[in-house]
Short mmCIF file of C-alpha atoms in Angstrom, two decimals:
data_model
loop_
_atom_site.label_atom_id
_atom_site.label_comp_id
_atom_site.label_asym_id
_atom_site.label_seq_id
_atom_site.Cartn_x
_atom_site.Cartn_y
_atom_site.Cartn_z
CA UNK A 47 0.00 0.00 0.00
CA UNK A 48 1.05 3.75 -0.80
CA UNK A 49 1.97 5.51 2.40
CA UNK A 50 2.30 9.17 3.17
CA UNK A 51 5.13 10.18 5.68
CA UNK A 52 3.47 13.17 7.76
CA UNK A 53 6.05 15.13 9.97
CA UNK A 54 3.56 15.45 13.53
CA UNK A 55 2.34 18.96 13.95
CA UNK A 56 1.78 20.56 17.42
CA UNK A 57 -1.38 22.09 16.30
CA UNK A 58 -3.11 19.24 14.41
CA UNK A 59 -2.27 16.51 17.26
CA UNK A 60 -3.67 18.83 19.83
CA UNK A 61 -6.53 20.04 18.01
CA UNK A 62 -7.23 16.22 17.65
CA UNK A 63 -6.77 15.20 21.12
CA UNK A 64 -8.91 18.67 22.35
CA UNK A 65 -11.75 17.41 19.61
CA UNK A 66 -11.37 13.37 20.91
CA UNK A 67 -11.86 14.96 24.69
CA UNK A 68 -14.62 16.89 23.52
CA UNK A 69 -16.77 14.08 22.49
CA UNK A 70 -15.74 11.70 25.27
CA UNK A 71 -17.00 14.36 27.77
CA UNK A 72 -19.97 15.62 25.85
CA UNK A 73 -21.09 11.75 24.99
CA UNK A 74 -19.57 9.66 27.83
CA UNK A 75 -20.17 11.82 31.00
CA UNK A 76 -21.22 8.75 33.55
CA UNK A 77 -18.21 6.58 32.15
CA UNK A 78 -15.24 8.26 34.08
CA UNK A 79 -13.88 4.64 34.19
CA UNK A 80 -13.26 4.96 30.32
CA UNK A 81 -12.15 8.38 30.22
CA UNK A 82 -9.76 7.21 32.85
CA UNK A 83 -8.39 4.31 30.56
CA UNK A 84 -8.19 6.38 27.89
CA UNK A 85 -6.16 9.23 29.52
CA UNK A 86 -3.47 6.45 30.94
CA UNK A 87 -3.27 4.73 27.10
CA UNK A 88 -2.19 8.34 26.34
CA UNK A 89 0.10 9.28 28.83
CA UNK A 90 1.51 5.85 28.42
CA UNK A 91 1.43 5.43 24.48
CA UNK A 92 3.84 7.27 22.21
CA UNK A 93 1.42 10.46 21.84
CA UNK A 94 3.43 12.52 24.58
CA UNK A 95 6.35 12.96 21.47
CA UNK A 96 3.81 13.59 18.54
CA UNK A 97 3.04 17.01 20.98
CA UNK A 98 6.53 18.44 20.79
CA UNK A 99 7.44 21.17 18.93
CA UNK A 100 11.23 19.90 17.79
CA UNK A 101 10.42 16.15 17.81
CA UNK A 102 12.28 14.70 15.37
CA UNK A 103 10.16 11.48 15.18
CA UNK A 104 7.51 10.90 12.18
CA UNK A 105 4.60 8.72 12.16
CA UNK A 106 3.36 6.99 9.42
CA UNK A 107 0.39 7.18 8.44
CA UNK A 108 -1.55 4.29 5.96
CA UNK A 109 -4.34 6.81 3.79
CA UNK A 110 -6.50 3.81 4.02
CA UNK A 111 -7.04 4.74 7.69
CA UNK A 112 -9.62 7.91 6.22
CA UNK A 113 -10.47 6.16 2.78
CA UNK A 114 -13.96 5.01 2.44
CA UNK A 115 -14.61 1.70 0.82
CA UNK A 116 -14.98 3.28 -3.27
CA UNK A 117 -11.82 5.35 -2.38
CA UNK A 118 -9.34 2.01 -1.32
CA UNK A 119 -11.39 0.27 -3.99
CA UNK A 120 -9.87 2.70 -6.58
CA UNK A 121 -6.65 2.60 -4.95
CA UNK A 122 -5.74 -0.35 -5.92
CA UNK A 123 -6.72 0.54 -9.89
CA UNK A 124 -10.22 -1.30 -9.66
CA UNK A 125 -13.26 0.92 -10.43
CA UNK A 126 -16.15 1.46 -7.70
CA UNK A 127 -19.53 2.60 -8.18
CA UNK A 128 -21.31 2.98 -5.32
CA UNK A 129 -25.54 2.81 -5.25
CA UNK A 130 -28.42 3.63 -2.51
CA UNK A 131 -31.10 1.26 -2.00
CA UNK A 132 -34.41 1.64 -0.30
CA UNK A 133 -35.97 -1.11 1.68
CA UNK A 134 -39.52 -1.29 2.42
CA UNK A 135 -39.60 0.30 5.81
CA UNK A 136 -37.49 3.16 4.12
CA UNK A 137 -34.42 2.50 5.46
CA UNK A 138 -31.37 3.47 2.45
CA UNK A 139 -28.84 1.00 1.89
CA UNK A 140 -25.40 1.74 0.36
CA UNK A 141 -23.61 -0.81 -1.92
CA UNK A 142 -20.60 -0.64 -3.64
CA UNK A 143 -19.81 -2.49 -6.76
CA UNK A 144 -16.30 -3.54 -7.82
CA UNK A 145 -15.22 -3.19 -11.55
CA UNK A 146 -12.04 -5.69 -13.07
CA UNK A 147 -8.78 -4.46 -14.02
CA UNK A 148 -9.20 -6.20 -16.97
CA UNK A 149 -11.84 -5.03 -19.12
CA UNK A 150 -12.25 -8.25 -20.85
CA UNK A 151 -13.96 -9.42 -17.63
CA UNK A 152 -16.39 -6.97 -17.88
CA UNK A 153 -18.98 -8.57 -19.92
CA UNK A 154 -21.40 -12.55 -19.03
CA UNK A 155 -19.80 -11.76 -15.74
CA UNK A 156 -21.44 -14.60 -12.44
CA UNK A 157 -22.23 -11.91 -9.82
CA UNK A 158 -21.86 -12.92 -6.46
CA UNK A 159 -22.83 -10.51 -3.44
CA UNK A 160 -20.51 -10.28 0.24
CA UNK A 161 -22.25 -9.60 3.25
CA UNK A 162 -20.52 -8.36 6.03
CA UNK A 163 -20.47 -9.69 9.93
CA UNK A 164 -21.73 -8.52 13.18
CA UNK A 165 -20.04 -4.68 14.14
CA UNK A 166 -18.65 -4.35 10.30
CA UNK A 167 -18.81 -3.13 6.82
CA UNK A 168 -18.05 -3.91 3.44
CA UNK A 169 -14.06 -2.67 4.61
CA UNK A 170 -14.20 -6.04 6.05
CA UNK A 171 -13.91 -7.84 1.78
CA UNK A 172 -11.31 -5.15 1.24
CA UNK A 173 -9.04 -4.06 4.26
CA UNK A 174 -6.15 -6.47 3.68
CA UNK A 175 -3.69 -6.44 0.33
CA UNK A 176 -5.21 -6.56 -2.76
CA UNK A 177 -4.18 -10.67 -2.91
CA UNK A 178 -5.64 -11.02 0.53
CA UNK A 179 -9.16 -9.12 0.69
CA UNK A 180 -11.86 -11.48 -1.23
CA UNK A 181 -13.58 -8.94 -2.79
CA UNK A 182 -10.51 -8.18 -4.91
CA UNK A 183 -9.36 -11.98 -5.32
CA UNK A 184 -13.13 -12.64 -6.78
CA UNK A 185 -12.87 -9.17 -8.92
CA UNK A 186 -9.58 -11.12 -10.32
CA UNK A 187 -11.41 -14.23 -10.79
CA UNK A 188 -13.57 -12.68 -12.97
CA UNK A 189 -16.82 -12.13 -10.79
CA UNK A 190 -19.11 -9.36 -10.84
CA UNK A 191 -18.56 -8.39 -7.10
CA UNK A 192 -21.14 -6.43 -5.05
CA UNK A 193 -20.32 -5.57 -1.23
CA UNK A 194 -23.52 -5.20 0.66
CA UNK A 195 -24.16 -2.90 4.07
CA UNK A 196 -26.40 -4.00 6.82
CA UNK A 197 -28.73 -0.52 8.47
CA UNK A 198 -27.55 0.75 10.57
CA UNK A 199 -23.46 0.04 9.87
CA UNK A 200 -20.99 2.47 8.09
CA UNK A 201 -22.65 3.26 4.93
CA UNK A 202 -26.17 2.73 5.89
CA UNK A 203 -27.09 5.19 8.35
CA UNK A 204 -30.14 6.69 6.26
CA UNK A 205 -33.49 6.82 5.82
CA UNK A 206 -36.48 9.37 4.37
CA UNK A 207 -37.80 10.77 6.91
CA UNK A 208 -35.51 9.70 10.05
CA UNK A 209 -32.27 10.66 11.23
CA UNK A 210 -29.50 8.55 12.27
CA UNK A 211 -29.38 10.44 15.83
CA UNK A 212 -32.99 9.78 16.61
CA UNK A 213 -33.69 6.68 18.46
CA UNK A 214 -36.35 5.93 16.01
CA UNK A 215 -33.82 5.38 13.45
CA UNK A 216 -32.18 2.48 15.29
CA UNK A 217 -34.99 0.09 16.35
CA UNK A 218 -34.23 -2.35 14.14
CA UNK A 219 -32.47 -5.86 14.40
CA UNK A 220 -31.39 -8.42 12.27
CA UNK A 221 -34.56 -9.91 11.97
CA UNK A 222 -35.52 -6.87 10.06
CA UNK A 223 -32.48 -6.67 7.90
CA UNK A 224 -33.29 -10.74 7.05
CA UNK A 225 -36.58 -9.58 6.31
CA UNK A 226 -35.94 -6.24 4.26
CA UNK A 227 -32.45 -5.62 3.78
CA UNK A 228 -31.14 -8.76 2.20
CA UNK A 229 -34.20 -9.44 -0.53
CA UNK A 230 -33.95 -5.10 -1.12
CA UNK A 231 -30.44 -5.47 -1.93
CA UNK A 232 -30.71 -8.98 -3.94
CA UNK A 233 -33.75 -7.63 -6.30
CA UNK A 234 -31.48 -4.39 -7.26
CA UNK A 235 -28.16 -6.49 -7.74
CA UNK A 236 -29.99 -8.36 -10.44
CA UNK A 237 -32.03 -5.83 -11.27
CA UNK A 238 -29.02 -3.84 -12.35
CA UNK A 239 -27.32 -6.63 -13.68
CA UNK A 240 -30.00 -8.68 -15.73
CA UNK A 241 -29.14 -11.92 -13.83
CA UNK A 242 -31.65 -13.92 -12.79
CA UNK A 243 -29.71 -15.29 -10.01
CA UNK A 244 -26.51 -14.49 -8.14
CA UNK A 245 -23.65 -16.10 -5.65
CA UNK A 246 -23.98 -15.32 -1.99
CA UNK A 247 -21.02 -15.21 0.41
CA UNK A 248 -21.97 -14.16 4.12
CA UNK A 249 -19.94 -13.86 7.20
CA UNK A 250 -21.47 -14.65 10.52
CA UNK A 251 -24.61 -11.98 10.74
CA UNK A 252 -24.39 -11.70 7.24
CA UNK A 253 -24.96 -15.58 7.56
CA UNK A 254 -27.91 -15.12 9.61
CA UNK A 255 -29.91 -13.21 7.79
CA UNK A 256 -29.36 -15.33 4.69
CA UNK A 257 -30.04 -18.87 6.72
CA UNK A 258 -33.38 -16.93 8.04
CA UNK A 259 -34.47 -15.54 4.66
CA UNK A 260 -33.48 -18.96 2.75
CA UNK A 261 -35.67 -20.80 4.58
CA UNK A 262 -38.41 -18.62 4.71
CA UNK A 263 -39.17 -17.35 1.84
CA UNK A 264 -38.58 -20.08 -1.62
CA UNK A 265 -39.42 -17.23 -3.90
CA UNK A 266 -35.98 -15.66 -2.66
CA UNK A 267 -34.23 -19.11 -2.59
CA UNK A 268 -34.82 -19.22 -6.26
CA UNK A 269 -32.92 -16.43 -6.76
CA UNK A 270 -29.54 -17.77 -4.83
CA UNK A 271 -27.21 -19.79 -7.27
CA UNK A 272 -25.44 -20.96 -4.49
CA UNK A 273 -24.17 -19.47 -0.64
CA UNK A 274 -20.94 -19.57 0.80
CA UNK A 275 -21.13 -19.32 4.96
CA UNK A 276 -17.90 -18.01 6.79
CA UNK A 277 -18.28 -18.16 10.12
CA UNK A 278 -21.84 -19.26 10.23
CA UNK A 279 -24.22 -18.24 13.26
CA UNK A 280 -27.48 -20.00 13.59
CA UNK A 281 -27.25 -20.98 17.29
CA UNK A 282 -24.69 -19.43 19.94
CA UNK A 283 -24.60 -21.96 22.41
CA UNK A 284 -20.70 -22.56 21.31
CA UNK A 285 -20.01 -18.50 21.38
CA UNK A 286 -15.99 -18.02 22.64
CA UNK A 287 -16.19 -14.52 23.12
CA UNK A 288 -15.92 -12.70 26.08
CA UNK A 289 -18.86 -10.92 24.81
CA UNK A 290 -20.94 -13.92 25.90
CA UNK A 291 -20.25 -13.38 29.40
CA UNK A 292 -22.26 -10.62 28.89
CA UNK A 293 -25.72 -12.30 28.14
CA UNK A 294 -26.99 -12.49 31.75
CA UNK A 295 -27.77 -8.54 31.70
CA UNK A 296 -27.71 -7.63 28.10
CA UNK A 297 -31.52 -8.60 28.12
CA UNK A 298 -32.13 -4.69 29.51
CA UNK A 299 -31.76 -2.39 26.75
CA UNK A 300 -31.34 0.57 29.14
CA UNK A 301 -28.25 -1.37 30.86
CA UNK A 302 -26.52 -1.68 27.01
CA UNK A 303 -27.50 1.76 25.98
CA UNK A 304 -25.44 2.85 29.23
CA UNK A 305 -22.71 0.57 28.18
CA UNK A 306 -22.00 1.57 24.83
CA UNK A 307 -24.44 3.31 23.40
CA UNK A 308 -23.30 6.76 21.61
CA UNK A 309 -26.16 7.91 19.72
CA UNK A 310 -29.88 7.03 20.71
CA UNK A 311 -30.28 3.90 20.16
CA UNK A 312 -26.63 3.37 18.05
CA UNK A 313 -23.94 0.62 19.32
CA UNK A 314 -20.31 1.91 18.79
CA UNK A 315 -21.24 4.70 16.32
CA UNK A 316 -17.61 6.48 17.65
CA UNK A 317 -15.33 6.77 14.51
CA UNK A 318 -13.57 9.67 15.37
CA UNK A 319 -12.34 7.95 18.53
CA UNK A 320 -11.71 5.03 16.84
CA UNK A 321 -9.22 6.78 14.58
CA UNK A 322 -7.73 8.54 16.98
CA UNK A 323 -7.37 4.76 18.26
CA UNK A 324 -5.87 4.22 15.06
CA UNK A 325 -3.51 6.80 14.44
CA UNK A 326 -1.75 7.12 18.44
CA UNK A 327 -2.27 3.62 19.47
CA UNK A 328 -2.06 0.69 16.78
CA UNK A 329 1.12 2.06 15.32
CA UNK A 330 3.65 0.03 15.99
CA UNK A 331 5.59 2.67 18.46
CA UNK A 332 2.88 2.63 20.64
CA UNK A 333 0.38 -0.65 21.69
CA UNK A 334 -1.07 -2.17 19.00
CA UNK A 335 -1.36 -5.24 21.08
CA UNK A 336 -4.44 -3.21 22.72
CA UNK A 337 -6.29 -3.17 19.72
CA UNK A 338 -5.95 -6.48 18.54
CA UNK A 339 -7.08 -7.31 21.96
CA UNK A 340 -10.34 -5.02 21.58
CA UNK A 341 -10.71 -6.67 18.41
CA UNK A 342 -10.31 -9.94 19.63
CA UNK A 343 -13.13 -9.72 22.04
CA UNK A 344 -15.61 -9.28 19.08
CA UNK A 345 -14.03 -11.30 16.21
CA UNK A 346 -11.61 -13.57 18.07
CA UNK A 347 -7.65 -13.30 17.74
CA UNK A 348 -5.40 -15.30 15.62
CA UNK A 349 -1.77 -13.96 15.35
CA UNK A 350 -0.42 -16.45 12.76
CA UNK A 351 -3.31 -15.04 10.21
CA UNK A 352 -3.09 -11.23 11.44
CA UNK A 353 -1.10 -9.02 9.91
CA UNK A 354 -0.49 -6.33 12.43
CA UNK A 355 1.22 -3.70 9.41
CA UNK A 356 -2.50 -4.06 8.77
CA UNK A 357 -3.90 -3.41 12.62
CA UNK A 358 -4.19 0.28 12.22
CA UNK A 359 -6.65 0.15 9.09
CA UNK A 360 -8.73 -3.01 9.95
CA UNK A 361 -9.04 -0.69 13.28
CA UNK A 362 -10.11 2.26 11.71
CA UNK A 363 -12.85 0.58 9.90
CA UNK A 364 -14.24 -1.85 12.60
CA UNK A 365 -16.17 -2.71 14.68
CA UNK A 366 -18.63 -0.77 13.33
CA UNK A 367 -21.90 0.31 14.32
CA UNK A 368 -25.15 -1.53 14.59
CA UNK A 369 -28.43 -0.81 16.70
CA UNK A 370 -28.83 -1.69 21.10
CA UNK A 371 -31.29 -3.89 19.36
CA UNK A 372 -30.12 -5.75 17.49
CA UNK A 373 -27.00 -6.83 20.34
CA UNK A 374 -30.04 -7.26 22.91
CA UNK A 375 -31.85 -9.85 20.13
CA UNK A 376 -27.99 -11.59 20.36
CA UNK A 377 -27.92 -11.27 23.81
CA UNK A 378 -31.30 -13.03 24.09
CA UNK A 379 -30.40 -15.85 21.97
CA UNK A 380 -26.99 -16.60 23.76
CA UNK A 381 -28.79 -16.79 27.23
CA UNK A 382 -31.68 -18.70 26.47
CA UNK A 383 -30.07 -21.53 24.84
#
C-alpha cells in the first residue's frame, strides 16, 4: 500500500486530542472509568512525542485509515460505483460495486454478493492487500462483485424521513435486515445486472440473515445460485467470546445503551475515537497489542493469520456500528439456549 510520511504537527495533534476529549465528555459523562483508561493509554502510548514542537520522530500514516470503501477500492486501480437502496420500511442501503482491471472481464460476468459480519462493513472484503481481501481476489477471478451494508453500519445510516441520531432510526435488528435488507439489496443487484440469479457469500450476521431468509421465503431461494457461509451463526450456544459473558444482563436495553451506546439507540457509532485509536495507538511505536485485543473480544484473535502492518486500518474501519437492538436480540439468543 502507498503511504504518506506526515512530519507530527503541534497544532493538528492537539486540536485532535482537544476534539477526541470533547466528544468523550460531551457523549460519555457517567463513564469516568473509560475516560480514565483512555487518559493512561495516552500518557503511556507514544502520543506525549507527537506534541513536541522539535520532535524529530515521524509517524506513518496508511491513507487507508480515512479512505472510504470506493476510495481504497480505486486505490488499488479497480473501479467502484457505489448505489443507494431503499428497503420497504425506508431504510437506504449503500452498496458498492467492484469493476475488473481487466476489461475483458467486464462482460457474461457470475455476480456474487458479500455480506458483512456482526459490528462491520463492506471494509471487512477489502481491508487487507489486494491478494488477501476477497472482494478483490473474486474481482480477479472474474466475478461481478457487489459488497452489501447492513442498516444501521458504516454506509447505511439513512433513511427518508428519520435521522441517524434519533432513536427511532435504530430500532431495528437483524430480523428486520433478514426480512428487508437482504431481498432489497438482492432484487437491485440483479435488477441492475439482468441476472436472474446471483452467488452469496456471508460472514457470521451476514450468515444469519441469509439462513433466516433462505428458509423462509422459496421465492428468494430461487434467486440464490449458491451461498458460501464463513463463520456461520445459527445458534450461539458454542459463542468463545468474552462478549458472551455478557448475556446475563444484556436482556435490559437501558443497561446496554449505558454501556456503549453513543447515539440514541446506536452501538459503537464512535469513529472519530476510533481513529484517533488508530492513528496514536495501533502504530507500531505505541500498543497495537491493545487493539488487537479489543478486536479480539468481538471477532476472536489469531496472530499467525493477522497481519499487524495491517492493525491500524482493519481498526479504523471496525467494529462498526449496529443498533442496542439488534446486540439485545444476540444477547437473548446466547442466554436462552
Amino acid at each position: 500500500p502507498i503511504h504518506n510520511i506526515i512530519k507530527p504537527s503541534r497544532l493538528r495533534t492537539l486540536n485532535l486530542v482537544r476534539c477526541s476529549f470533547a466528544f468523550f465528555l460531551g457523549q460519555m459523562k457517567s463513564q469516568r472509568t473509560l475516560l480514565q483508561l483512555f487518559l493512561a493509554i495516552i500518557v503511556h502510548s507514544d502520543a506525549p512525542n507527537l506534541l513536541r514542537e522539535n520532535s524529530r520522530k515521524k509517524i506513518i500514516v496508511d491513507p487507508e485509515i480515512f479512505q472510504t470503501a470506493s476510495e481504497i477500492i480505486e486505490s488499488k486501480g479497480y473501479s467502484a460505483t457505489s448505489y443507494r437502496i431503499c428497503t420497504p420500511d425506508d431504510y437506504v442501503l449503500t452498496v458498492h460495486r467492484i469493476s475488473p482491471k481487466r476489461p475483458r472481464l467486464k462482460s457474461n460476468r457470475n455476480v456474487v454478493l458479500l455480506q458483512h459480519g456482526l459490528l462491520d462493513s463492506s471494509h471487512t472484503w477489502i481491508n487487507n492487500l489486494v491478494n488477501q481481501s476477497l472482494g478483490f481476489i473474486l474481482s480477479d477471478m472474474g466475478y461481478d462483485v457487489w459488497l452489501g451494508n447492513s442498516r444501521g453500519s458504516t454506509y447505511s445510516q439513512y433513511h427518508k424521513t428519520l435521522d441517524a441520531s434519533s432513536e427511532e432510526f435504530w430500532q431495528f435488528s437483524w430480523d428486520d435486515m433478514a426480512q428487508k435488507d437482504l431481498p432489497a439489496t438482492v432484487d437491485f443487484v440483479l435488477n441492475q445486472t439482468g441476472k436472474k440469479k446471483l452467488f452469496y457469500i456471508g460472514h457470521s450476521q451476514g450468515t444469519e440473515i441469509a439462513f433466516a431468509k433462505l428458509n423462509s421465503d422459496p421465492v428468494f431461494r430461487s434467486k440464490v445460485a449458491a451461498m458460501v457461509a464463513l463463520a456461520p451463526v445459527v445458534y450461539l450456544a458454542n459463542v468463545k467470546s468474552p462478549l458472551r459473558l455478557m448475556s446475563a444482563v444484556c436482556k435490559k436495553m437501558k443497561f446496554v445503551n449505558t454501556l456503549f451506546g453513543i447515539l440514541p439507540g446506536g452501538l459503537l457509532s464512535l469513529f472519530p475515537i476510533v481513529r484517533f485509536f488508530s492513528l496514536l495507538i495501533c502504530h507500531e511505536r505505541s500498543f497495537p497489542f491493545l487493539c488487537s485485543w479489543i478486536l479480539s473480544v468481538f471477532v476472536g484473535f489469531d496472530p499467525d493469520n493477522t497481519n499487524m502492518t495491517r492493525l491500524p486500518v482493519s481498526f479504523a474501519h471496525s467494529p462498526a456500528s449496529t443498533s442496542v437492538r439488534n446486540m439485545v436480540h444476540y444477547c437473548q439468543a446466547s442466554c436462552c439456549i
